[in-house]
Short mmCIF file of C-alpha atoms in Angstrom, two decimals:
data_model
loop_
_atom_site.label_atom_id
_atom_site.label_comp_id
_atom_site.label_asym_id
_atom_site.label_seq_id
_atom_site.Cartn_x
_atom_site.Cartn_y
_atom_site.Cartn_z
CA UNK A 1 -25.55 42.86 19.39
CA UNK A 2 -22.18 44.55 19.70
CA UNK A 3 -20.17 44.88 16.51
CA UNK A 4 -16.96 42.92 16.30
CA UNK A 5 -13.64 44.71 16.62
CA UNK A 6 -12.16 45.45 13.22
CA UNK A 7 -8.41 45.34 12.55
CA UNK A 8 -6.60 47.20 9.76
CA UNK A 9 -3.10 46.01 8.92
CA UNK A 10 -0.96 44.23 6.36
CA UNK A 11 -1.63 40.55 5.81
CA UNK A 12 1.08 39.42 8.20
CA UNK A 13 2.28 39.52 11.80
CA UNK A 14 4.18 42.77 12.32
CA UNK A 15 2.81 44.89 15.13
CA UNK A 16 -0.71 43.50 14.87
CA UNK A 17 0.00 39.89 15.77
CA UNK A 18 0.04 40.40 19.55
CA UNK A 19 -3.36 42.06 19.24
CA UNK A 20 -4.72 39.08 17.30
CA UNK A 21 -3.37 36.75 19.99
CA UNK A 22 -4.98 38.72 22.80
CA UNK A 23 -8.38 38.86 21.11
CA UNK A 24 -8.25 35.17 20.20
CA UNK A 25 -7.18 34.13 23.70
CA UNK A 26 -10.04 36.19 25.16
CA UNK A 27 -12.43 34.35 22.83
CA UNK A 28 -13.36 37.53 20.96
CA UNK A 29 -14.26 37.27 17.29
CA UNK A 30 -12.77 39.97 15.13
CA UNK A 31 -12.79 41.14 11.53
CA UNK A 32 -9.77 42.09 9.48
CA UNK A 33 -9.18 44.51 6.61
CA UNK A 34 -5.87 43.85 4.90
CA UNK A 35 -3.82 46.69 3.45
CA UNK A 36 -2.68 45.60 0.03
CA UNK A 37 -2.37 48.89 -1.87
CA UNK A 38 -0.95 52.32 -1.27
CA UNK A 39 -4.40 53.76 -2.13
CA UNK A 40 -6.10 51.95 0.78
CA UNK A 41 -3.49 53.33 3.17
CA UNK A 42 -3.82 56.86 1.82
CA UNK A 43 -7.59 56.64 2.14
CA UNK A 44 -7.31 55.69 5.81
CA UNK A 45 -5.05 58.67 6.37
CA UNK A 46 -7.28 61.05 4.47
CA UNK A 47 -10.35 59.85 6.36
CA UNK A 48 -8.59 60.84 9.58
CA UNK A 49 -8.59 57.31 10.98
CA UNK A 50 -4.88 57.21 11.77
CA UNK A 51 -3.94 59.61 14.55
CA UNK A 52 -0.25 59.57 13.70
CA UNK A 53 -0.63 58.27 10.17
CA UNK A 54 0.25 54.73 11.22
CA UNK A 55 -1.22 51.27 11.56
CA UNK A 56 -2.08 49.05 13.46
CA UNK A 57 -5.60 50.46 13.62
CA UNK A 58 -8.33 48.79 15.64
CA UNK A 59 -11.92 49.98 15.51
CA UNK A 60 -13.55 48.98 18.79
CA UNK A 61 -16.32 50.37 21.00
CA UNK A 62 -16.71 53.44 18.81
CA UNK A 63 -13.01 54.32 18.91
CA UNK A 64 -10.37 54.30 16.16
CA UNK A 65 -7.40 53.16 18.24
CA UNK A 66 -3.83 53.23 17.05
CA UNK A 67 -0.52 52.59 18.86
CA UNK A 68 0.00 48.93 19.56
CA UNK A 69 0.48 49.20 23.31
CA UNK A 70 -2.55 51.46 23.78
CA UNK A 71 -4.67 48.89 21.96
CA UNK A 72 -3.23 45.94 23.89
CA UNK A 73 -3.72 47.66 27.27
CA UNK A 74 -7.32 48.50 26.41
CA UNK A 75 -8.10 44.94 25.39
CA UNK A 76 -6.35 43.46 28.41
CA UNK A 77 -8.39 45.67 30.74
CA UNK A 78 -11.65 45.11 28.87
CA UNK A 79 -11.32 41.32 28.95
CA UNK A 80 -10.07 41.07 32.54
CA UNK A 81 -6.57 39.96 31.65
CA UNK A 82 -4.78 42.85 33.39
CA UNK A 83 -4.48 41.79 37.03
CA UNK A 84 -6.73 42.50 40.01
CA UNK A 85 -4.90 45.58 41.37
CA UNK A 86 -2.21 48.11 40.47
CA UNK A 87 0.62 45.94 41.74
CA UNK A 88 -0.43 43.01 39.55
CA UNK A 89 -1.01 45.35 36.61
CA UNK A 90 2.49 46.81 36.90
CA UNK A 91 4.02 43.34 36.90
CA UNK A 92 2.01 42.41 33.83
CA UNK A 93 3.19 45.64 32.18
CA UNK A 94 6.83 44.92 33.02
CA UNK A 95 6.66 41.42 31.60
CA UNK A 96 4.74 42.37 28.46
CA UNK A 97 6.99 45.36 27.76
CA UNK A 98 9.93 42.96 27.85
CA UNK A 99 8.38 40.33 25.58
CA UNK A 100 7.03 42.98 23.22
CA UNK A 101 10.55 44.44 22.90
CA UNK A 102 11.84 41.00 21.91
CA UNK A 103 9.04 40.36 19.41
CA UNK A 104 9.53 43.79 17.84
CA UNK A 105 13.18 42.92 17.21
CA UNK A 106 12.02 39.84 15.31
CA UNK A 107 9.42 41.81 13.32
CA UNK A 108 12.02 44.40 12.32
CA UNK A 109 14.64 41.76 11.43
CA UNK A 110 12.59 40.85 8.35
CA UNK A 111 13.35 44.29 6.92
CA UNK A 112 17.09 44.16 7.40
CA UNK A 113 19.36 43.67 4.38
CA UNK A 114 19.98 39.95 3.68
CA UNK A 115 23.63 40.07 4.74
CA UNK A 116 22.66 41.39 8.19
CA UNK A 117 19.62 39.21 8.76
CA UNK A 118 21.34 36.04 10.00
CA UNK A 119 23.52 37.91 12.47
CA UNK A 120 20.50 39.86 13.64
CA UNK A 121 18.43 36.75 14.29
CA UNK A 122 21.34 35.09 16.13
CA UNK A 123 21.54 38.15 18.37
CA UNK A 124 17.82 37.95 19.10
CA UNK A 125 18.07 34.26 20.04
CA UNK A 126 20.99 35.08 22.32
CA UNK A 127 19.04 37.88 24.01
CA UNK A 128 16.10 35.54 24.52
CA UNK A 129 18.31 32.88 26.12
CA UNK A 130 20.37 35.21 28.30
CA UNK A 131 18.18 38.16 29.14
CA UNK A 132 14.50 37.29 28.80
CA UNK A 133 13.88 33.56 29.22
CA UNK A 134 15.92 33.24 32.45
CA UNK A 135 13.73 35.94 33.99
CA UNK A 136 10.48 34.17 33.23
CA UNK A 137 11.93 30.78 34.17
CA UNK A 138 12.83 32.21 37.59
CA UNK A 139 9.42 33.84 38.09
CA UNK A 140 7.63 30.57 37.42
CA UNK A 141 10.08 28.62 39.57
CA UNK A 142 9.86 31.04 42.51
CA UNK A 143 6.08 30.97 42.91
CA UNK A 144 5.42 27.53 41.39
CA UNK A 145 2.07 28.68 40.03
CA UNK A 146 0.57 27.96 36.65
CA UNK A 147 0.49 31.58 35.48
CA UNK A 148 2.98 34.44 35.62
CA UNK A 149 0.97 36.85 37.79
CA UNK A 150 -1.52 36.40 40.61
CA UNK A 151 -2.19 32.75 39.96
CA UNK A 152 -4.58 33.89 37.24
CA UNK A 153 -4.42 33.75 33.45
CA UNK A 154 -3.43 37.19 32.14
CA UNK A 155 -2.14 39.07 29.12
CA UNK A 156 1.40 38.35 30.33
CA UNK A 157 0.90 34.60 29.81
CA UNK A 158 -0.51 35.06 26.30
CA UNK A 159 2.37 37.28 25.31
CA UNK A 160 5.02 34.96 26.75
CA UNK A 161 3.60 31.99 24.84
CA UNK A 162 3.54 34.01 21.62
CA UNK A 163 7.17 34.99 22.21
CA UNK A 164 8.25 31.42 22.95
CA UNK A 165 6.66 30.10 19.76
CA UNK A 166 8.27 32.87 17.72
CA UNK A 167 11.70 32.08 19.13
CA UNK A 168 11.22 28.38 18.48
CA UNK A 169 10.61 29.22 14.83
CA UNK A 170 14.11 30.77 14.82
CA UNK A 171 15.76 28.06 16.89
CA UNK A 172 13.90 24.86 17.69
CA UNK A 173 15.95 24.06 20.80
CA UNK A 174 15.74 27.52 22.37
CA UNK A 175 13.85 26.16 25.41
CA UNK A 176 16.31 23.35 26.12
CA UNK A 177 17.58 24.95 29.35
CA UNK A 178 14.18 26.14 30.53
CA UNK A 179 12.03 23.32 31.94
CA UNK A 180 9.50 25.64 33.58
CA UNK A 181 8.97 27.47 30.27
CA UNK A 182 8.54 24.15 28.46
CA UNK A 183 5.78 23.14 30.87
CA UNK A 184 4.30 26.63 30.67
CA UNK A 185 4.22 26.43 26.88
CA UNK A 186 2.30 23.14 26.96
CA UNK A 187 -0.11 24.36 29.61
CA UNK A 188 -1.00 27.65 27.97
CA UNK A 189 -1.20 26.11 24.48
CA UNK A 190 -3.89 23.80 25.82
CA UNK A 191 -6.22 26.55 26.93
CA UNK A 192 -9.22 26.02 24.59
CA UNK A 193 -9.26 29.47 22.95
CA UNK A 194 -5.51 29.34 22.40
CA UNK A 195 -5.58 25.75 21.20
CA UNK A 196 -8.12 26.83 18.60
CA UNK A 197 -5.99 29.81 17.53
CA UNK A 198 -2.99 27.52 17.06
CA UNK A 199 -4.84 25.35 14.61
CA UNK A 200 -4.63 25.87 10.84
CA UNK A 201 -7.38 28.09 9.46
CA UNK A 202 -7.32 30.54 12.36
CA UNK A 203 -6.51 34.23 11.98
CA UNK A 204 -2.97 33.67 13.19
CA UNK A 205 -0.46 34.85 10.60
CA UNK A 206 2.70 33.10 9.34
CA UNK A 207 6.24 34.48 9.79
CA UNK A 208 7.16 37.31 7.39
CA UNK A 209 8.47 36.28 3.97
CA UNK A 210 9.92 38.37 1.16
CA UNK A 211 6.57 39.10 -0.48
CA UNK A 212 5.19 40.43 2.82
CA UNK A 213 8.24 42.68 3.19
CA UNK A 214 7.74 43.90 -0.37
CA UNK A 215 4.08 44.80 0.20
CA UNK A 216 4.87 46.72 3.40
CA UNK A 217 7.78 48.58 1.78
CA UNK A 218 5.58 49.51 -1.15
CA UNK A 219 2.67 50.75 0.96
CA UNK A 220 4.77 52.62 3.53
CA UNK A 221 7.28 53.74 0.89
CA UNK A 222 10.59 52.91 2.52
CA UNK B 1 30.16 54.24 36.85
CA UNK B 2 30.23 50.84 35.19
CA UNK B 3 30.57 49.25 38.62
CA UNK B 4 27.24 50.79 39.72
CA UNK B 5 25.43 49.15 36.84
CA UNK B 6 27.26 45.87 37.47
CA UNK B 7 26.19 45.88 41.11
CA UNK B 8 22.54 46.56 40.29
CA UNK B 9 22.63 43.73 37.79
CA UNK B 10 24.36 41.30 40.14
CA UNK B 11 22.01 42.13 43.00
CA UNK B 12 19.11 41.11 40.75
CA UNK B 13 17.61 44.59 40.90
CA UNK B 14 17.17 45.00 37.16
CA UNK B 15 14.62 42.60 35.76
CA UNK B 16 15.92 42.72 32.19
CA UNK B 17 19.38 44.14 33.05
CA UNK B 18 18.27 47.61 32.00
CA UNK B 19 17.58 50.98 33.58
CA UNK B 20 15.42 53.02 34.36
CA UNK B 21 14.61 51.35 37.63
CA UNK B 22 12.32 52.92 40.21
CA UNK B 23 12.02 51.67 43.75
CA UNK B 24 8.49 52.40 44.97
CA UNK B 25 5.98 50.78 47.34
CA UNK B 26 8.28 47.88 48.09
CA UNK B 27 8.82 47.07 44.41
CA UNK B 28 11.76 47.47 42.07
CA UNK B 29 10.08 48.53 38.82
CA UNK B 30 11.68 48.52 35.38
CA UNK B 31 10.37 49.28 31.87
CA UNK B 32 9.59 52.94 31.43
CA UNK B 33 6.00 52.44 30.33
CA UNK B 34 5.18 50.11 33.22
CA UNK B 35 6.62 52.65 35.67
CA UNK B 36 4.75 55.57 34.12
CA UNK B 37 1.49 53.62 34.13
CA UNK B 38 1.89 52.69 37.78
CA UNK B 39 2.58 56.25 38.86
CA UNK B 40 -0.23 57.68 36.71
CA UNK B 41 -2.71 55.14 38.08
CA UNK B 42 -1.62 55.71 41.64
CA UNK B 43 -1.90 59.51 41.41
CA UNK B 44 -5.10 59.65 39.33
CA UNK B 45 -3.53 60.89 36.14
CA UNK B 46 -4.73 58.04 33.97
CA UNK B 47 -8.32 58.92 33.11
CA UNK B 48 -11.56 57.87 34.75
CA UNK B 49 -12.20 54.66 32.79
CA UNK B 50 -10.55 52.34 30.29
CA UNK B 51 -11.76 54.32 27.27
CA UNK B 52 -10.14 57.51 28.55
CA UNK B 53 -7.06 55.50 29.36
CA UNK B 54 -6.95 54.17 25.80
CA UNK B 55 -6.81 57.74 24.49
CA UNK B 56 -4.22 58.72 27.09
CA UNK B 57 -2.12 55.70 26.13
CA UNK B 58 -2.46 56.42 22.42
CA UNK B 59 -1.38 60.05 22.84
CA UNK B 60 1.44 59.13 25.22
CA UNK B 61 2.79 56.51 22.82
CA UNK B 62 2.91 59.10 20.05
CA UNK B 63 4.76 61.52 22.30
CA UNK B 64 7.14 58.71 23.27
CA UNK B 65 7.90 57.88 19.63
CA UNK B 66 8.98 61.44 18.83
CA UNK B 67 10.73 61.80 22.18
CA UNK B 68 12.77 58.69 21.47
CA UNK B 69 13.97 60.12 18.16
CA UNK B 70 15.11 63.26 19.97
CA UNK B 71 16.62 61.30 22.85
CA UNK B 72 18.65 59.05 20.54
CA UNK B 73 19.86 61.89 18.32
CA UNK B 74 23.14 62.42 20.27
CA UNK B 75 24.03 58.80 19.45
CA UNK B 76 23.69 59.41 15.73
CA UNK B 77 27.00 59.14 13.79
CA UNK B 78 28.22 62.58 12.65
CA UNK B 79 27.63 62.00 8.93
CA UNK B 80 23.99 61.02 9.52
CA UNK B 81 23.15 63.87 11.92
CA UNK B 82 21.89 66.36 9.37
CA UNK B 83 19.42 63.95 7.78
CA UNK B 84 18.28 62.72 11.18
CA UNK B 85 17.61 66.23 12.44
CA UNK B 86 15.67 67.06 9.28
CA UNK B 87 13.60 63.93 9.87
CA UNK B 88 12.87 64.90 13.48
CA UNK B 89 11.73 68.36 12.41
CA UNK B 90 9.59 66.97 9.59
CA UNK B 91 7.88 64.50 11.89
CA UNK B 92 7.25 67.20 14.49
CA UNK B 93 5.83 69.63 11.97
CA UNK B 94 3.81 67.19 9.83
CA UNK B 95 2.85 64.26 12.02
CA UNK B 96 2.93 64.82 15.76
CA UNK B 97 2.19 68.47 16.45
CA UNK B 98 -0.72 68.57 13.97
CA UNK B 99 -2.24 65.45 15.58
CA UNK B 100 -2.27 66.99 19.05
CA UNK B 101 -3.38 70.41 17.81
CA UNK B 102 -6.31 68.65 16.14
CA UNK B 103 -7.26 66.80 19.34
CA UNK B 104 -7.33 70.03 21.34
CA UNK B 105 -9.27 71.81 18.60
CA UNK B 106 -11.83 68.99 18.34
CA UNK B 107 -13.10 69.42 21.91
CA UNK B 108 -11.86 72.88 22.80
CA UNK B 109 -11.03 71.77 26.35
CA UNK B 110 -8.04 72.67 28.50
CA UNK B 111 -6.65 69.14 28.60
CA UNK B 112 -6.15 66.38 26.06
CA UNK B 113 -8.52 63.84 27.64
CA UNK B 114 -11.66 63.98 29.72
CA UNK B 115 -11.45 67.68 30.50
CA UNK B 116 -8.95 67.03 33.25
CA UNK B 117 -5.21 66.73 33.74
CA UNK B 118 -3.70 63.41 32.79
CA UNK B 119 -0.25 62.08 32.12
CA UNK B 120 -0.81 62.71 28.41
CA UNK B 121 -0.74 66.48 29.04
CA UNK B 122 2.42 66.24 31.10
CA UNK B 123 4.22 64.05 28.54
CA UNK B 124 3.19 66.33 25.68
CA UNK B 125 4.34 69.50 27.41
CA UNK B 126 7.65 67.86 28.27
CA UNK B 127 8.00 67.02 24.58
CA UNK B 128 7.16 70.58 23.55
CA UNK B 129 9.97 71.87 25.74
CA UNK B 130 12.39 69.36 24.14
CA UNK B 131 11.32 70.38 20.67
CA UNK B 132 11.77 74.07 21.49
CA UNK B 133 15.32 73.33 22.62
CA UNK B 134 15.96 72.02 19.10
CA UNK B 135 14.08 74.69 17.19
CA UNK B 136 11.63 77.13 18.80
CA UNK B 137 10.05 77.97 15.45
CA UNK B 138 8.52 74.49 15.25
CA UNK B 139 5.79 75.52 17.68
CA UNK B 140 4.89 78.61 15.67
CA UNK B 141 1.85 77.33 13.78
CA UNK B 142 0.30 75.49 16.74
CA UNK B 143 -1.59 78.01 18.90
CA UNK B 144 -3.45 75.42 20.96
CA UNK B 145 -0.23 73.60 21.81
CA UNK B 146 1.31 76.92 22.85
CA UNK B 147 -1.66 77.55 25.10
CA UNK B 148 -1.46 74.02 26.57
CA UNK B 149 2.20 74.52 27.28
CA UNK B 150 1.49 77.80 29.12
CA UNK B 151 -1.40 76.33 31.07
CA UNK B 152 0.43 73.19 32.21
CA UNK B 153 3.59 75.16 32.98
CA UNK B 154 1.56 77.30 35.38
CA UNK B 155 0.30 74.40 37.46
CA UNK B 156 2.04 74.90 40.84
CA UNK B 157 3.84 71.56 40.86
CA UNK B 158 5.00 71.92 37.26
CA UNK B 159 5.97 75.55 37.78
CA UNK B 160 8.16 74.48 40.67
CA UNK B 161 9.76 71.70 38.62
CA UNK B 162 10.60 74.16 35.85
CA UNK B 163 12.57 76.34 38.20
CA UNK B 164 16.36 76.06 38.62
CA UNK B 165 17.35 73.77 41.47
CA UNK B 166 14.64 71.19 40.80
CA UNK B 167 15.37 67.57 39.87
CA UNK B 168 14.71 68.26 36.21
CA UNK B 169 17.69 67.29 34.08
CA UNK B 170 19.30 69.25 31.23
CA UNK B 171 19.52 67.90 27.68
CA UNK B 172 22.02 65.11 27.14
CA UNK B 173 25.39 66.50 26.05
CA UNK B 174 28.58 65.00 24.61
CA UNK B 175 30.20 64.59 28.03
CA UNK B 176 27.25 62.59 29.39
CA UNK B 177 27.16 60.55 26.21
CA UNK B 178 30.79 59.53 26.78
CA UNK B 179 29.95 58.57 30.34
CA UNK B 180 26.96 56.49 29.20
CA UNK B 181 29.11 54.77 26.57
CA UNK B 182 31.58 53.73 29.27
CA UNK B 183 28.90 52.42 31.60
CA UNK B 184 26.81 50.56 29.08
CA UNK B 185 29.74 49.59 26.89
CA UNK B 186 28.54 50.60 23.45
#
């Protein structure tokens, strides 16, 4: 029996959350090791597990993979969520690069000084509503299909749902002008593996709070 | 000019209102990584299977991280420049160059992945050239990287690109920065 993928990261979303989403959506069970002390992190570095000294780290198929996008691309390809040809793959890459950019902004906002945080989050919501969401609304409207690319469930759909939910945590009415995205959200949330992941008790992580920020700052020393 | 960007945006050519944009095979592609992946896949520079591609992606992402620091350096406010440059050099010397030197040492092959040319080699050599423009001494303690640089530079297509008159661009200078500021309004 194949061993389960093993994830090393802090006990929170950060750069690992999209990886958790992808594995969960693909119905793949995974194990997690949570970094809670500086010593654990230094041990990983000393053992040569971290190519550039950074997490996320995913141990899968005999490889110690780092770099979020490298990990995500590998998983998408492995679990057939990456399109059927190069043209579909490039569209999936374009869409996921965009949504990942937006989610990274949110992840980094947690580490901004308190006086900047509110302004920062407002900017992110504005970018979502003016730059990103209109694009995906139009894509769904133009082809009228259930999924973003090739009429088939892909990594792009998982990532867009994750992004939508994250934005709704910042601003509950963020989808008010986007009917196609509202329907998309309902549809994708009802996929059995995703529905399960959205329930309490799953490996999905909550939004970052001050104690999470403190742990990360302590371990990474910044 | 600002009007050029405006036109591209208004014509719906820029998916997320940003450049780079590459028109290829009937598509208007944006997002640097997506573009690079498409080209690498199309021209067989992305490994022979998904495991090789994972390594290529991992190495390329590392290169991209350091490259971004170098690329954004001209935008750094004057009073922060010294610290930023020190940080770039430290990262090069202690994080990125040692990682790639170790990869090459571990298998002793001519290329980073799968004993054959991939985009990872091209990206890394491009980065090495950028680093040398900042400080040539940074490459000093990395013999395998030096050898990779020489080997890749001698590939006919790369050799040609390195010659004057090719489409290779010079480092970003103050004049271009001013131009970019006007176009992108920042």
